[in-house]
Every structure is written in C-alpha cells, then in structure tokens.
Short mmCIF file of C-alpha atoms and ligand atoms in Angstrom, two decimals:
data_model
loop_
_atom_site.label_atom_id
_atom_site.label_comp_id
_atom_site.label_asym_id
_atom_site.label_seq_id
_atom_site.Cartn_x
_atom_site.Cartn_y
_atom_site.Cartn_z
CA MET A 231 0.00 0.00 0.00
CA ALA A 232 1.43 3.42 -0.93
CA VAL A 233 0.73 5.06 2.42
CA SER A 234 3.84 7.23 2.37
CA GLY A 235 3.60 9.02 -0.93
CA LEU A 236 6.17 6.56 -2.23
CA PRO A 237 5.36 3.84 -4.76
CA PRO A 238 4.24 0.40 -3.53
CA TYR A 239 6.95 -1.95 -2.30
CA ASP A 240 9.33 -3.03 -5.06
CA ASP A 241 10.81 -6.50 -4.54
CA ALA A 242 13.75 -5.51 -6.76
CA ASN A 243 14.90 -2.59 -4.58
CA ILE A 244 18.54 -2.81 -3.54
CA PHE A 245 17.87 -3.58 0.12
CA ALA A 246 15.37 -6.31 -0.79
CA ARG A 247 18.11 -7.83 -2.93
CA ILE A 248 20.58 -7.61 -0.02
CA LEU A 249 18.04 -9.35 2.24
CA GLN A 250 17.61 -12.07 -0.38
CA GLY A 251 21.39 -12.53 -0.60
CA GLU A 252 21.50 -11.45 -4.24
CA ILE A 253 23.80 -8.48 -3.51
CA PRO A 254 26.64 -8.67 -0.99
CA ALA A 255 26.66 -6.51 2.12
CA LYS A 256 29.03 -6.12 5.06
CA LYS A 257 26.73 -7.65 7.63
CA VAL A 258 26.85 -6.41 11.22
CA TYR A 259 23.82 -8.12 12.76
CA GLU A 260 20.78 -10.22 11.92
CA ASP A 261 17.81 -11.57 13.85
CA ALA A 262 14.19 -12.47 13.10
CA TRP A 263 13.21 -8.83 12.64
CA ALA A 264 16.19 -6.93 11.34
CA PHE A 265 19.33 -6.99 9.26
CA ALA A 266 22.18 -4.50 9.73
CA PHE A 267 25.09 -3.76 7.43
CA HIS A 268 27.68 -1.08 6.75
CA ASP A 269 26.61 1.77 4.46
CA ILE A 270 28.48 1.63 1.16
CA ASN A 271 29.19 5.39 1.34
CA PRO A 272 29.89 6.06 5.03
CA GLN A 273 29.30 9.58 6.37
CA ALA A 274 30.95 8.91 9.75
CA PRO A 275 33.54 6.45 11.14
CA VAL A 276 30.59 4.18 11.94
CA HIS A 277 27.69 4.31 9.48
CA VAL A 278 25.46 1.28 9.65
CA LEU A 279 22.03 0.74 8.14
CA VAL A 280 19.43 -1.28 10.02
CA ILE A 281 16.50 -2.54 7.98
CA PRO A 282 13.41 -4.57 8.90
CA LYS A 283 13.03 -8.02 7.36
CA GLY A 284 9.47 -7.14 6.35
CA LYS A 285 8.56 -5.39 3.12
CA TYR A 286 8.05 -1.78 4.21
CA VAL A 287 8.69 1.10 1.84
CA SER A 288 9.06 3.75 4.53
CA PHE A 289 8.61 4.73 8.15
CA ALA A 290 5.06 5.79 7.33
CA ASP A 291 4.32 2.38 5.82
CA PHE A 292 6.00 0.56 8.74
CA THR A 293 4.23 2.44 11.51
CA ALA A 294 0.86 2.10 9.76
CA SER A 295 1.12 -1.54 8.72
CA ALA A 296 3.66 -3.52 10.78
CA SER A 297 2.58 -5.55 13.80
CA ALA A 298 3.50 -4.44 17.30
CA GLU A 299 5.84 -7.43 17.44
CA GLU A 300 7.64 -6.36 14.27
CA ILE A 301 7.98 -2.77 15.45
CA ALA A 302 9.27 -3.79 18.87
CA GLY A 303 11.64 -6.37 17.39
CA PHE A 304 13.03 -3.87 14.91
CA MET A 305 13.54 -1.10 17.47
CA ARG A 306 15.23 -3.49 19.89
CA ALA A 307 17.53 -4.60 17.08
CA VAL A 308 18.56 -0.99 16.38
CA GLY A 309 19.45 -0.54 20.04
CA LYS A 310 21.32 -3.83 20.15
CA VAL A 311 23.38 -2.98 17.06
CA ALA A 312 24.41 0.36 18.58
CA LYS A 313 25.34 -1.35 21.84
CA ASP A 314 27.22 -4.19 20.14
CA LEU A 315 29.21 -1.63 18.13
CA GLY A 316 30.35 -0.07 21.40
CA LEU A 317 28.65 3.25 20.76
CA GLU A 318 26.64 3.66 23.95
CA ALA A 319 29.39 5.32 26.00
CA SER A 320 30.34 7.88 23.35
CA GLY A 321 26.86 8.25 21.90
CA TYR A 322 25.43 7.98 18.44
CA ARG A 323 22.82 9.40 16.10
CA LEU A 324 19.90 7.66 14.41
CA LEU A 325 18.52 9.12 11.19
CA LEU A 326 15.56 7.93 9.21
CA ASN A 327 14.63 9.50 5.90
CA MET A 328 11.00 9.35 4.84
CA GLY A 329 9.79 10.52 1.47
CA GLU A 330 10.74 13.23 -0.98
CA HIS A 331 11.76 16.13 1.26
CA SER A 332 14.04 13.88 3.30
CA GLY A 333 15.88 12.67 0.21
CA GLN A 334 15.01 9.02 0.86
CA GLU A 335 16.66 7.10 -1.97
CA VAL A 336 16.02 3.46 -1.21
CA PRO A 337 12.35 2.43 -0.90
CA HIS A 338 12.83 -0.08 1.93
CA LEU A 339 12.71 1.38 5.43
CA HIS A 340 16.19 1.87 6.88
CA VAL A 341 17.60 3.52 9.98
CA HIS A 342 21.02 5.13 9.64
CA LEU A 343 23.24 4.65 12.70
CA PHE A 344 26.13 7.11 12.90
CA GLY A 345 28.92 7.25 15.47
CA GLY A 346 32.62 7.22 16.11
CA ARG A 347 33.15 11.00 16.33
CA PRO A 348 31.30 14.12 17.48
CA LEU A 349 28.50 14.46 14.93
CA GLY A 350 27.89 18.20 14.91
CA ARG A 351 24.59 19.83 14.16
CA MET A 352 21.51 17.74 13.55
CA LEU A 353 20.85 19.10 10.08
CA SER A 354 23.15 20.49 7.43
CA SER A 355 22.18 23.94 6.21
CA GLY A 356 20.87 22.34 3.03
CA SER A 357 20.20 24.27 -0.15
P1 LIG B 407 18.58 7.18 2.08
O1 LIG B 407 19.02 8.41 1.36
O2 LIG B 407 18.13 7.45 3.49
O3 LIG B 407 17.56 6.39 1.28
O4 LIG B 407 19.87 6.30 2.27
C1 LIG B 407 20.25 5.29 1.40
C2 LIG B 407 21.61 4.82 1.84
O5 LIG B 407 21.87 3.56 1.27
C3 LIG B 407 22.77 5.73 1.42
O6 LIG B 407 23.48 6.18 2.58
C4 LIG B 407 23.62 4.84 0.53
O7 LIG B 407 25.00 5.08 0.67
C5 LIG B 407 23.23 3.45 1.02
N1 LIG B 407 23.40 2.37 0.05
C6 LIG B 407 22.95 2.32 -1.23
N2 LIG B 407 23.27 1.14 -1.80
C7 LIG B 407 23.92 0.42 -0.85
C8 LIG B 407 24.51 -0.88 -0.82
N3 LIG B 407 24.48 -1.69 -1.88
N4 LIG B 407 25.10 -1.29 0.33
C9 LIG B 407 25.15 -0.47 1.41
N5 LIG B 407 24.61 0.76 1.45
C10 LIG B 407 24.00 1.20 0.34
#
C-alpha cells in the first residue's frame, strides 16, 4: 500500500536484494526482525544501516502496517546494534529519511546509525 507518498513496495529494490542474498553486504547483525550492514558510502567512522526483514517502503508504511511485534523487534535490534558496536558510551545518532523532502533514496525502510566522532549539528544547512 502506498501510504507514504512513495510507490508500492518493489521487490527488486537494492535492500530487498541484499536481504535475499543477491547483492553482498558487510553484515553487522541479523535476527528475526532486522538486518544490519555497513553503508556503502559512510558519512561517519561508523555508518550502519538497520532494515526490517518485512517489506516496508518507509517509516510511514512501517508504523501504519507492521505488527506491534515487528515494530518492537526492529527497534530493539537498532538498540542492540548500537550497543554491540560499542557506541553507547560515546553516543550515536539515528537518522531515518522518509519521502521526498528527506531525500530518501532506497524504498525499503532503513535507519542510519552514525557514530565514532562528534557528529555536529543535527541538520546540514541544506540548499
Ligand atoms: P537514504 O538516502 O536514506 O535512502 O539512504 C540510502 C543509503 O543507502 C545511502 O546512505 C547509501 O550510501 C546506502 N546504500 C545504497 N546502496 C547500498 C549498498 N548496496 N550497500 C550499502 N549501502 C548502500
């Protein structure tokens, strides 16, 4: 369902293909709900993407359609990945792009996890 202003879920999107093992990824973590891997174009010393195993285009789609179990499992996985990467003491940032104004490029929900240095302001000045 196109609840987010994005097209319906596309089984050929790049993260779907990573989940299906068709495209390699530098895996960090996997459980029943989530898969985490290093971003191919890191913006910080640690830049990991955490994605749900379910077929959700966006945060809007996920929060409207996923079960409570899926949402809880996914959020716990994000926290576990950050902890396992040793980022809790120094801190980290989570970023989630949703739709056109955010610049979301890949139509499978993903949380960016950044850390490893002071991260500065929350938003760039943009253009
Ligand atoms: P967004 O703009 O929020 O949709 O972010 C998409 C992210 O996916 C970007 O940070 C890309 O660098 C990252 N990305 C795209 N393709 C791959 C890939 N094959 N493996 C890992 N990260 C990727």
